[in-house]
Coordinates of C-alpha atoms and ligand atoms in Angstrom, one line a residue:
X1 CA -16.1 -4.1 -19.2
X2 CA -13.4 -6.7 -20.1
X3 CA -13.2 -9.5 -17.4
X4 CA -10.0 -10.4 -16.1
X5 CA -8.5 -12.4 -13.2
X6 CA -7.2 -9.5 -10.8
X7 CA -10.3 -7.7 -11.1
X8 CA -12.3 -10.8 -9.4
X9 CA -9.6 -11.7 -7.2
X10 CA -9.4 -10.0 -3.6
X11 CA -5.3 -9.6 -3.0
X12 CA -3.8 -10.1 0.6
X13 CA -0.8 -8.0 1.2
X14 CA 1.9 -10.1 3.0
X15 CA 4.8 -8.2 4.8
X16 CA 7.0 -11.1 5.0
X17 CA 9.5 -10.2 7.7
X18 CA 6.4 -10.1 10.2
X19 CA 4.3 -12.7 8.8
X20 CA 5.6 -16.1 10.0
X21 CA 9.1 -17.2 11.1
X22 CA 9.8 -20.9 10.9
X23 CA 13.6 -21.0 11.9
X24 CA 13.7 -19.1 15.2
X25 CA 15.4 -15.8 14.2
X26 CA 12.7 -13.6 15.1
X27 CA 12.3 -12.6 11.3
X28 CA 9.3 -13.6 9.1
X29 CA 10.4 -15.9 6.1
X30 CA 9.3 -17.6 2.8
X31 CA 9.1 -20.8 4.5
X32 CA 6.7 -19.3 7.3
X33 CA 4.6 -18.2 4.1
X34 CA 4.5 -21.7 2.8
X35 CA 3.4 -22.9 6.1
X36 CA 0.5 -20.8 6.2
X37 CA -1.1 -21.4 2.7
X38 CA -3.8 -23.2 4.4
X39 CA -4.9 -20.2 6.3
X40 CA -4.8 -18.1 3.0
X41 CA -6.6 -20.8 1.1
X42 CA -9.1 -21.0 3.6
X43 CA -9.6 -17.1 3.9
X44 CA -10.3 -17.3 0.1
X45 CA -8.0 -14.8 -1.0
X46 CA -7.1 -15.0 -4.7
X47 CA -3.4 -13.3 -4.9
X48 CA -0.8 -12.4 -2.7
X49 CA 1.1 -9.1 -3.0
X50 CA 4.4 -9.8 -1.3
X51 CA 6.4 -6.7 0.1
X52 CA 10.3 -6.9 -1.1
X53 CA 12.4 -9.9 -0.6
X54 CA 15.3 -9.1 -2.5
X55 CA 18.9 -8.7 -1.1
X56 CA 19.2 -5.1 0.9
X57 CA 20.7 -3.8 3.6
X58 CA 17.3 -3.0 5.1
X59 CA 17.9 0.7 5.4
X60 CA 14.4 1.2 4.3
X61 CA 13.2 -2.3 5.0
X62 CA 13.7 -4.1 1.5
X63 CA 12.6 -0.7 -0.6
X64 CA 16.8 -0.2 -0.8
X65 CA 17.6 -3.0 -3.4
X66 CA 20.9 -4.4 -3.5
X67 CA 20.3 -7.1 -5.7
X68 CA 17.6 -7.7 -7.7
X69 CA 17.8 -11.5 -8.5
X70 CA 18.6 -12.9 -5.2
X71 CA 16.2 -13.1 -1.9
X72 CA 17.8 -11.7 1.2
X73 CA 19.2 -14.4 3.0
X74 CA 17.4 -13.7 6.0
X75 CA 14.0 -14.3 4.4
X76 CA 14.8 -17.3 2.1
X77 CA 16.5 -18.5 -0.7
X78 CA 15.4 -18.8 -4.6
X79 CA 14.4 -22.5 -3.9
X80 CA 12.1 -21.2 -1.2
X81 CA 10.8 -18.7 -3.5
X82 CA 10.2 -21.2 -6.5
X83 CA 8.5 -23.5 -3.8
X84 CA 6.3 -20.7 -2.6
X85 CA 5.1 -19.9 -6.1
X86 CA 4.5 -23.5 -7.0
X87 CA 2.4 -24.0 -3.7
X88 CA 0.4 -20.9 -4.2
X89 CA -0.3 -21.8 -7.5
X90 CA -1.5 -25.4 -6.8
X91 CA -3.8 -23.7 -4.5
X92 CA -5.4 -21.3 -7.1
X93 CA -3.3 -18.2 -5.2
X94 CA -1.6 -15.8 -7.8
X95 CA 1.8 -13.8 -6.6
X96 CA 2.4 -10.1 -7.0
X97 CA 6.1 -9.2 -6.6
X98 CA 6.9 -5.8 -5.4
X99 CA 9.5 -3.9 -7.4
X100 CA 11.3 -0.8 -6.5
X101 CA 12.8 0.5 -9.6
X102 CA 12.7 4.3 -8.8
X103 CA 15.9 4.1 -7.0
X104 CA 18.4 1.3 -5.8
X105 CA 20.6 0.5 -2.7
X106 CA 23.5 2.8 -2.4
X107 CA 24.9 -0.8 -2.2
X108 CA 24.0 -2.3 -5.3
X109 CA 26.8 -2.9 -7.7
X110 CA 25.7 -0.3 -10.1
X111 CA 25.9 2.3 -7.5
X112 CA 29.2 1.2 -6.0
X113 CA 30.5 1.5 -9.8
X114 CA 28.7 4.5 -10.5
X115 CA 30.1 6.5 -7.6
X116 CA 33.7 5.5 -8.3
X117 CA 34.3 8.2 -11.3
X118 CA 32.9 10.8 -13.1
X119 CA 33.7 8.5 -16.2
X120 CA 32.7 5.3 -15.0
X121 CA 30.5 3.5 -17.6
X122 CA 27.4 3.2 -14.7
X123 CA 28.1 7.1 -14.0
X124 CA 24.9 7.6 -15.9
X125 CA 22.7 5.0 -14.1
X126 CA 22.1 7.9 -11.4
X127 CA 21.6 11.3 -11.3
X128 CA 24.9 13.0 -10.3
X129 CA 24.9 17.2 -10.5
X130 CA 27.5 19.9 -9.5
X131 CA 26.5 21.7 -6.5
X132 CA 25.5 25.5 -6.5
X133 CA 27.1 28.1 -4.6
X134 CA 28.5 25.5 -2.6
X135 CA 25.4 23.9 -1.6
X136 CA 23.0 21.3 -3.2
X137 CA 22.0 21.7 -6.8
X138 CA 18.6 23.1 -5.8
X139 CA 16.0 23.1 -3.1
X140 CA 14.1 20.1 -3.4
X141 CA 13.4 18.2 -0.1
X142 CA 13.3 14.2 -0.1
X143 CA 10.7 12.1 1.7
X144 CA 12.7 11.2 4.4
X145 CA 15.6 13.4 4.7
X146 CA 15.7 17.5 4.4
X147 CA 17.4 17.6 1.2
X148 CA 16.9 15.3 -1.8
X149 CA 20.8 15.7 -2.4
X150 CA 23.7 14.2 -1.2
X151 CA 27.5 15.2 -1.5
X152 CA 29.7 12.2 -2.3
X153 CA 33.3 13.2 -1.1
X154 CA 35.1 10.9 -3.7
X155 CA 34.0 13.0 -6.8
X156 CA 32.8 16.0 -5.3
X157 CA 29.5 15.5 -7.1
X158 CA 25.8 15.3 -5.4
X159 CA 23.3 12.5 -6.2
X160 CA 19.6 12.4 -6.0
X161 CA 17.8 10.6 -3.2
X162 CA 14.1 11.1 -3.2
X163 CA 13.9 8.6 -0.4
X164 CA 16.8 8.1 2.3
X165 CA 20.6 8.9 1.4
X166 CA 21.0 5.0 0.8
X167 CA 18.6 5.2 -2.1
X168 CA 19.8 7.1 -4.8
X169 CA 17.4 7.5 -7.8
X170 CA 17.8 5.7 -11.1
X171 CA 18.4 7.5 -14.2
X172 CA 15.5 6.5 -16.2
X173 CA 16.6 8.8 -19.1
X174 CA 19.3 6.2 -19.7
X175 CA 18.2 3.5 -22.0
X176 CA 20.6 1.1 -20.5
X177 CA 19.0 1.4 -17.1
X178 CA 16.0 0.7 -18.7
X179 CA 16.7 -2.3 -20.8
X180 CA 18.3 -3.8 -17.4
X181 CA 15.2 -3.5 -15.4
X182 CA 13.0 -5.1 -18.2
X183 CA 15.4 -8.2 -18.6
X184 CA 14.9 -8.4 -14.7
X185 CA 11.4 -8.4 -14.8
X186 CA 10.9 -10.8 -17.2
X187 CA 13.3 -12.8 -15.4
X188 CA 10.9 -13.1 -12.8
X189 CA 7.9 -13.5 -14.8
X190 CA 9.5 -16.5 -16.4
X191 CA 9.9 -17.8 -12.7
X192 CA 5.9 -18.0 -12.5
X193 CA 5.3 -14.4 -10.8
X194 CA 1.7 -13.2 -12.0
X195 CA 2.8 -9.5 -11.7
X196 CA 4.0 -6.6 -10.0
X197 CA 3.1 -3.8 -7.4
X198 CA 5.7 -1.2 -8.5
X199 CA 6.8 1.2 -6.2
X200 CA 6.3 4.9 -6.4
X201 CA 6.5 4.2 -10.4
X202 CA 4.8 7.8 -11.1
X203 CA 8.3 9.4 -9.9
X204 CA 10.6 8.0 -12.5
X205 CA 11.0 11.3 -14.7
X206 CA 11.9 14.4 -13.0
X207 CA 11.8 17.8 -14.2
X208 CA 14.3 18.9 -16.9
X209 CA 17.4 20.8 -15.8
X210 CA 16.5 20.0 -12.3
X211 CA 15.1 23.8 -11.2
X212 CA 14.6 24.8 -7.9
X213 CA 10.9 25.0 -6.6
X214 CA 9.6 28.3 -5.9
X215 CA 7.0 27.0 -3.4
X216 CA 7.3 27.6 0.2
X217 CA 9.9 26.0 2.1
X218 CA 9.0 23.5 4.9
X219 CA 10.4 23.8 8.5
X220 CA 13.8 22.3 7.4
X221 CA 14.3 24.7 4.7
X222 CA 13.4 22.4 1.5
X223 CA 10.9 22.1 -0.6
X224 CA 8.7 19.5 -1.4
X225 CA 7.3 20.2 -4.8
X226 CA 5.7 16.8 -6.2
X227 CA 5.1 18.7 -9.5
X228 CA 8.8 18.7 -10.2
X229 CA 9.2 14.7 -9.9
X230 CA 5.8 13.2 -10.2
X231 CA 3.5 12.4 -13.0
X232 CA 5.7 13.8 -15.7
X233 CA 5.5 13.2 -19.0
X234 CA 8.2 10.6 -19.7
X235 CA 6.6 8.4 -17.1
X236 CA 3.8 7.5 -19.7
X237 CA 6.5 6.9 -22.5
X238 CA 8.5 4.4 -20.2
X239 CA 5.4 2.5 -18.9
X240 CA 4.6 2.0 -22.5
X241 CA 8.1 0.8 -23.3
X242 CA 8.1 -1.5 -20.3
X243 CA 4.8 -3.0 -20.8
X244 CA 6.0 -4.2 -24.3
X245 CA 9.2 -5.1 -23.9
X246 CA 9.0 -6.5 -20.2
X247 CA 5.5 -7.8 -19.5
X248 CA 5.6 -10.5 -22.2
X249 CA 3.5 -12.8 -20.3
X250 CA 0.0 -12.7 -21.2
X251 CA -2.4 -11.4 -18.3
X252 CA 0.5 -10.3 -15.6
X253 CA -0.7 -7.7 -13.7
X254 CA 0.8 -4.2 -13.3
X255 CA -0.1 -2.2 -10.1
X256 CA 1.4 1.0 -9.9
X257 CA 2.1 2.8 -6.4
X258 CA 1.5 6.4 -7.3
X259 CA 1.3 9.2 -5.0
X260 CA 0.2 12.2 -5.9
X261 CA -2.5 11.0 -8.2
X262 CA -6.0 12.4 -8.4
X263 CA -8.4 10.4 -10.8
X264 CA -7.8 12.6 -13.6
X265 CA -3.9 11.8 -13.7
X266 CA -4.6 8.1 -12.7
X267 CA -6.9 8.0 -15.8
X268 CA -4.0 8.0 -18.0
X269 CA -2.2 5.5 -16.5
X270 CA -4.8 2.7 -16.3
X271 CA -6.9 3.4 -19.4
X272 CA -6.6 0.0 -21.2
X273 CA -6.0 1.3 -24.3
X274 CA -2.6 3.4 -23.2
X275 CA -1.1 -0.1 -22.5
X276 CA 0.5 1.3 -19.4
X277 CA -0.8 -0.3 -16.3
X278 CA -3.8 -2.1 -14.8
X279 CA -4.5 -0.4 -11.7
X280 CA -2.8 2.6 -9.3
X281 CA -2.9 3.0 -5.6
X282 CA -4.2 6.6 -5.0
X283 CA -3.4 7.9 -1.5
X284 CA -5.9 10.8 -1.8
X285 CA -7.7 8.7 1.0
X286 CA -4.6 7.9 3.3
X287 CA -4.0 11.9 2.8
X288 CA -7.3 13.0 4.0
X289 CA -6.2 13.9 7.7
X290 CA -2.9 15.1 6.6
X291 CA -1.9 19.0 6.8
X292 CA 0.6 21.0 5.0
X293 CA 3.3 19.1 6.2
X294 CA 2.0 15.8 5.1
X295 CA 1.4 13.0 7.1
X296 CA 3.2 14.4 10.1
X297 CA 0.4 17.1 10.6
X298 CA -2.7 15.3 11.5
X299 CA -6.3 17.5 10.8
X300 CA -9.7 16.6 11.0
X301 CA -11.7 15.9 7.9
X302 CA -15.3 15.1 7.7
X303 CA -17.0 12.2 5.8
X304 CA -18.3 14.4 3.2
X305 CA -14.5 14.8 2.1
X306 CA -14.1 11.0 2.1
X307 CA -17.3 10.6 0.2
X308 CA -16.1 13.0 -2.7
X309 CA -12.5 11.3 -3.1
X310 CA -14.4 7.6 -3.3
X311 CA -17.2 8.9 -5.5
X312 CA -14.7 10.7 -7.7
X313 CA -12.6 7.6 -8.2
X314 CA -15.8 5.3 -8.5
X315 CA -17.3 7.5 -11.2
X316 CA -14.1 8.8 -12.9
X317 CA -11.8 6.1 -13.4
X318 CA -13.5 5.9 -16.9
X319 CA -12.5 2.2 -18.7
X320 CA -9.6 2.1 -15.8
X321 CA -10.0 -0.2 -12.9
X322 CA -9.6 1.0 -9.4
X323 CA -7.6 -0.5 -6.0
X324 CA -9.3 -0.4 -3.0
X325 CA -7.5 -0.4 0.3
X326 CA -8.0 1.1 3.8
X327 CA -4.4 0.3 5.0
X328 CA -0.7 -1.1 3.8
X329 CA 2.4 -1.3 5.3
X330 CA 3.1 2.4 5.3
X331 CA -0.3 3.4 7.0
X332 CA -1.8 2.8 10.3
X333 CA -3.9 -0.2 11.2
X334 CA -7.2 0.8 9.2
X335 CA -9.5 0.2 12.5
X336 CA -7.5 2.5 14.8
X337 CA -7.5 5.2 11.8
X338 CA -10.7 5.0 10.5
X339 CA -13.1 2.6 13.0
X340 CA -12.6 2.4 16.7
X341 CA -10.2 -0.1 18.1
X342 CA -11.6 0.3 21.5
X343 CA -15.3 -0.3 22.3
X344 CA -16.2 -1.1 18.8
X345 CA -13.2 -2.7 17.2
X346 CA -14.9 -5.6 16.0
X347 CA -18.2 -3.6 14.7
X348 CA -16.1 -1.0 13.2
X349 CA -13.7 -3.0 11.4
X350 CA -16.7 -5.0 9.8
X351 CA -18.3 -1.7 8.6
X352 CA -14.9 -1.0 6.9
X353 CA -14.7 -4.6 5.4
X354 CA -18.1 -3.8 3.9
X355 CA -17.0 -0.6 2.2
X356 CA -13.9 -2.2 0.9
X357 CA -15.4 -5.0 -0.5
X358 CA -18.9 -3.4 -1.9
X359 CA -17.1 -0.7 -3.7
X360 CA -16.0 -1.4 -7.5
X361 CA -12.2 -2.1 -7.8
X362 CA -9.8 -4.8 -6.5
X363 CA -9.9 -5.0 -2.6
X364 CA -6.1 -5.1 -1.0
X365 CA -6.4 -6.7 2.6
X366 CA -3.1 -6.0 4.6
X367 CA -2.1 -8.9 6.8
X368 CA -3.8 -8.6 10.2
X369 CA -6.9 -6.2 9.1
X370 CA -8.7 -9.4 8.8
X371 CA -8.3 -9.8 12.1
X372 CA -8.8 -6.3 13.5
X373 CA -5.2 -5.6 14.4
X374 CA -5.0 -2.5 15.8
X375 CA -1.9 0.4 16.2
X376 CA 0.7 -0.6 18.7
X377 CA 1.4 1.0 22.0
X378 CA 4.9 1.9 21.3
X379 CA 6.7 3.0 24.4
X380 CA 9.3 5.1 22.8
X381 CA 11.5 6.3 20.1
X382 CA 13.6 3.3 20.6
X383 CA 10.8 1.3 20.0
X384 CA 10.7 2.4 16.2
X385 CA 12.9 0.4 13.4
X386 CA 11.1 2.5 10.6
X387 CA 13.7 5.2 9.2
X388 CA 10.6 7.5 8.1
X389 CA 9.4 7.9 11.7
X390 CA 13.1 7.9 13.0
X391 CA 14.1 10.6 10.8
X392 CA 11.3 13.0 11.1
X393 CA 11.4 12.7 14.8
X394 CA 14.7 13.9 14.9
X395 CA 14.5 16.2 12.2
X396 CA 11.7 17.7 13.3
X397 CA 12.8 18.3 17.1
X398 CA 15.6 20.0 15.7
X399 CA 13.4 22.3 13.7
X400 CA 11.5 23.3 16.8
X401 CA 8.6 20.7 17.3
X402 CA 8.2 19.3 20.7
X403 CA 9.1 16.1 21.3
X404 CA 5.7 15.3 22.4
X405 CA 4.0 16.7 19.5
X406 CA 6.5 14.7 17.2
X407 CA 5.9 11.4 19.2
X408 CA 2.1 11.7 19.4
X409 CA 2.0 11.8 15.3
X410 CA 4.6 8.4 15.2
X411 CA 2.0 6.7 17.7
X412 CA -1.0 7.6 15.4
X413 CA 0.5 7.5 11.9
X414 CA 4.0 5.8 12.0
X415 CA 4.5 2.9 9.7
X416 CA 5.7 0.2 12.2
X417 CA 2.0 0.5 13.3
X418 CA 1.5 -2.1 10.4
X419 CA 4.7 -3.9 10.8
X420 CA 4.4 -5.4 13.9
X421 CA 4.2 -9.6 13.8
X422 CA 1.0 -11.1 12.6
X423 CA -0.9 -12.4 15.5
X424 CA -1.6 -16.5 15.1
X425 CA -2.7 -17.4 19.0
X426 CA -2.0 -16.3 22.4
X427 CA 1.2 -17.8 22.9
X428 CA 4.3 -16.0 23.3
X429 CA 5.0 -13.2 20.5
X430 CA 1.3 -14.4 19.3
X431 CA 3.0 -17.3 18.0
X432 CA 4.9 -15.4 15.4
X433 CA 8.4 -16.4 16.4
X434 CA 10.0 -18.4 19.3
X435 CA 12.7 -16.0 19.4
X436 CA 12.6 -12.3 20.2
X437 CA 10.8 -10.8 16.9
X438 CA 12.8 -8.0 15.2
X439 CA 9.6 -5.9 16.0
X440 CA 7.8 -6.7 19.4
X441 CA 4.3 -7.9 19.0
X442 CA 1.5 -6.1 19.9
X443 CA 0.3 -7.3 23.6
X444 CA -3.1 -7.5 22.4
X445 CA -2.4 -10.8 20.7
X446 CA -3.4 -12.3 24.2
X447 CA -7.1 -11.5 22.7
X448 CA -6.8 -10.5 19.2
X449 CA -5.1 -13.6 17.2
X450 CA -6.1 -16.1 14.4
X451 CA -6.6 -18.8 16.6
X452 CA -9.3 -16.8 18.8
X453 CA -10.9 -15.5 15.2
X454 CA -11.3 -18.9 13.6
X455 CA -13.1 -20.7 16.5
X456 CA -15.5 -17.3 16.7
X457 CA -18.1 -17.0 14.0
X458 CA -18.4 -13.5 14.8
X459 CA -15.0 -12.4 14.3
X460 CA -13.7 -9.9 11.9
X461 CA -12.0 -12.9 10.3
X462 CA -15.3 -14.5 9.4
X463 CA -16.7 -11.6 8.3
X464 CA -13.9 -11.2 5.7
X465 CA -14.2 -14.5 4.7
X466 CA -17.6 -14.2 4.2
X467 CA -17.4 -11.2 1.9
X468 CA -14.5 -12.8 -0.1
X469 CA -16.8 -15.9 -0.7
X470 CA -19.7 -13.8 -1.9
X471 CA -17.4 -11.7 -4.2
X472 CA -17.0 -15.0 -5.8
X473 CA -20.8 -16.0 -6.1
X474 CA -22.0 -12.3 -7.0
X475 CA -20.8 -10.7 -10.2
X476 CA -22.5 -7.3 -9.0
X477 CA -19.8 -7.2 -6.4
X478 CA -17.2 -7.2 -9.3
X479 CA -18.6 -5.8 -12.3
X480 CA -21.8 -4.1 -10.9
X481 CA -22.1 -0.1 -11.4
X482 CA -22.0 2.2 -8.7
X483 CA -24.3 5.2 -7.9
X484 CA -23.7 7.0 -4.9
X485 CA -27.0 7.5 -2.5
X486 CA -27.6 9.7 0.5
X487 CA -24.6 11.8 -0.3
X488 CA -25.5 15.0 1.8
X489 CA -26.0 12.4 5.2
X490 CA -23.4 13.4 7.7
X491 CA -22.6 10.1 9.2
X492 CA -23.5 7.6 6.3
X493 CA -21.7 6.2 3.2
X494 CA -24.1 4.6 1.1
X495 CA -24.4 3.5 -2.6
X496 CA -25.9 1.5 -5.1
X497 CA -24.1 -1.5 -7.3
X498 CA -26.2 -2.3 -9.9
X499 CA -25.8 -5.5 -12.5
X500 CA -28.3 -6.3 -15.0
X501 CA -31.5 -6.4 -13.1
X502 CA -30.1 -6.7 -9.7
X503 CA -29.7 -3.7 -7.4
X504 CA -27.7 -3.5 -4.1
X505 CA -28.2 -0.9 -1.7
X506 CA -25.1 -0.5 0.9
X507 CA -25.4 1.8 4.0
X508 CA -22.9 2.1 6.8
X509 CA -22.7 4.4 9.5
X510 CA -19.0 5.5 9.5
X511 CA -19.3 6.7 12.8
X512 CA -19.7 5.6 17.1
X513 CA -23.1 7.6 17.3
X514 CA -26.6 6.8 16.2
X515 CA -28.1 7.9 13.3
X516 CA -31.2 7.3 10.6
X517 CA -31.4 7.5 7.1
X518 CA -34.6 7.5 4.6
X519 CA -34.6 4.5 2.4
X520 CA -36.2 5.3 -0.8
X521 CA -36.2 2.2 -2.5
X522 CA -38.1 -0.8 -1.4
X523 CA -36.2 -3.4 0.4
X524 CA -36.5 -6.9 -1.1
X525 CA -34.0 -8.8 1.3
X526 CA -31.2 -8.4 3.7
X527 CA -28.0 -9.5 1.8
X528 CA -25.3 -8.8 4.5
X529 CA -25.0 -7.1 7.8
X530 CA -22.5 -6.7 10.7
X531 CA -25.3 -6.5 13.2
X532 CA -28.1 -8.7 12.4
X533 CA -31.4 -7.8 11.2
X534 CA -32.3 -3.9 10.1
X535 CA -34.8 -1.8 12.0
X536 CA -36.7 -0.1 9.4
X537 CA -40.0 1.8 10.1
X538 CA -42.0 3.6 7.5
X539 CA -38.9 3.2 5.4
X540 CA -36.5 4.6 8.0
X541 CA -33.6 2.8 8.9
X542 CA -32.0 3.0 12.1
X543 CA -28.3 2.9 12.4
X544 CA -26.4 2.1 15.5
X545 CA -22.6 2.5 16.0
X546 CA -20.8 1.2 12.9
X547 CA -23.8 -0.9 11.6
X548 CA -23.4 -2.1 8.1
X549 CA -25.9 -3.5 5.6
X550 CA -26.3 -4.8 2.2
X551 CA -29.9 -4.7 0.6
X552 CA -31.4 -5.9 -2.3
X553 CA -33.7 -3.4 -3.4
Ligands
TEU1 O1 6.0 4.3 -0.7 C1 6.2 5.4 -1.3 C2 5.5 6.6 -0.6 O2 5.0 7.6 -1.2 C3 6.0 6.8 1.0 O3 6.2 8.1 1.1 C4 4.6 7.0 1.6 O4 3.7 7.7 1.1 C5 4.8 7.1 2.8 O5 5.6 5.8 3.2 C6 3.8 7.0 3.7 O6 4.3 7.2 5.1 C7 6.9 3.3 -1.3 C8 6.9 2.4 0.1 O7 5.6 1.6 0.0 C9 7.6 2.6 1.1 O8 7.3 1.6 2.0 C10 8.9 2.9 0.5 O9 9.5 3.5 1.9 C11 9.0 4.1 -0.2 O10 8.0 3.5 -1.3 C12 10.5 4.1 -0.9 O11 10.7 2.8 -1.7
CA2 CA1 13.3 -16.7 10.0

């Protein structure tokens, strides 16, 4: 297995608007990240993934870019950016930017031009179609709105938007579009960027001729059929072209954000000999509790299903490499979703951290996860800024879902849960800003915050720090083989990592009830636990709620 910096590093995801505000406007900024580099350094992470900082009208919080080569004013300037890179590098931290090239903002000059007339020279930068029988060109649903098409009065044609109406999809069939994107990537790499996380990169190629889907429509009457817009043939062609023409800088990393991939489809993206991408984010774990209506329908699942997904990816990625994460800016807080954010908050957050760092792949920590930050007690829909949640709320009520039911899903799954301010201390707004923050801080900043965590050796923070340090000192955590264990056990996640002659056994109790496991191998030493010494009698390990152990066996 080839050694790479991005296999060895732990990546820390920063959502800049909510990280740290230095100029008192309630919005986190690049200067704020610079001020907190000591914090990142102390935590020990090797790379930062920065959510979009480009010029944007913020319809979708920066995922609607109106200028790829400028920093949005409220977050900073290109000078701040250059300084940030310089300081990160001085501290041995790499920078991965977030790039959104499946779509732009409708305020991007390309689209402003494109919509002007049918023969504008940028017309073909986007996907324009005539309507069918006075309706949309086809029955496709979008992620954020009922239909994926919007009629533009000016020319009487519809444009495709897989996300909001203010996020028109770029036409990747057009070679000029690809050249523009590649040269922009080279421009950022020249500035010192170490790689990109590429937003919905597997959606670039849409089904030829834009046919109707023959699958069943959703409650809004449209069809969300990923087969018609995800993982299609040309994505691979264009990714190869991109790697070759844009990623001219050696060792720069490409992490694809790829909804709807399975390990089989992912393999093709990350197999090193294909020269496409280095890692992808899979959402199979994130979708585990979602029903037919996507994330908006929450269903029960059992641990077996979670283990099946994890094991499929661990064993099936081949020569490729996995990304590991429990949460990001689109997901609820990890401890609230997969642990217990009340009685066992600290313990269960550490259990999740153990799994995250002990599996094979690169761990991604979402800001605040290392404190055990929780979901937000939003009061009502007026507390919500996220377009996805807001649109879902009104559209689903229109379609007959009760207000209470719609609100309940937003509380549990809404993206704003992840986007509340980072909790630095117990002062006003958790020390994030002296002004009213763009998103209200979670009131539990009074006790969940960086300051408290740092002076408490038993905190979630110190546990993360320890795991990150262990990764640097123990190659087994990076390059060791993975082998599932105790697979049929209903309460535990367990596996072996093996490297040369060394074997580590990981056993965690995923639930808040007691359980036990028969350990077959002889335990030589305790490597790590979130709960002190193990209770093993006659090979039987007793586990209290959320206990997590790593043994040398
Ligand atoms: O998300 C892509 C994506 O698939 C989302 O629909 C995701 O599954 C959803 O937000 C989960 O609720 C990326 C970005 O991460 C997201 O923030 C953007 O809104 C989206 O692309 C459009 O650019
Ligand atoms: Ca600010």
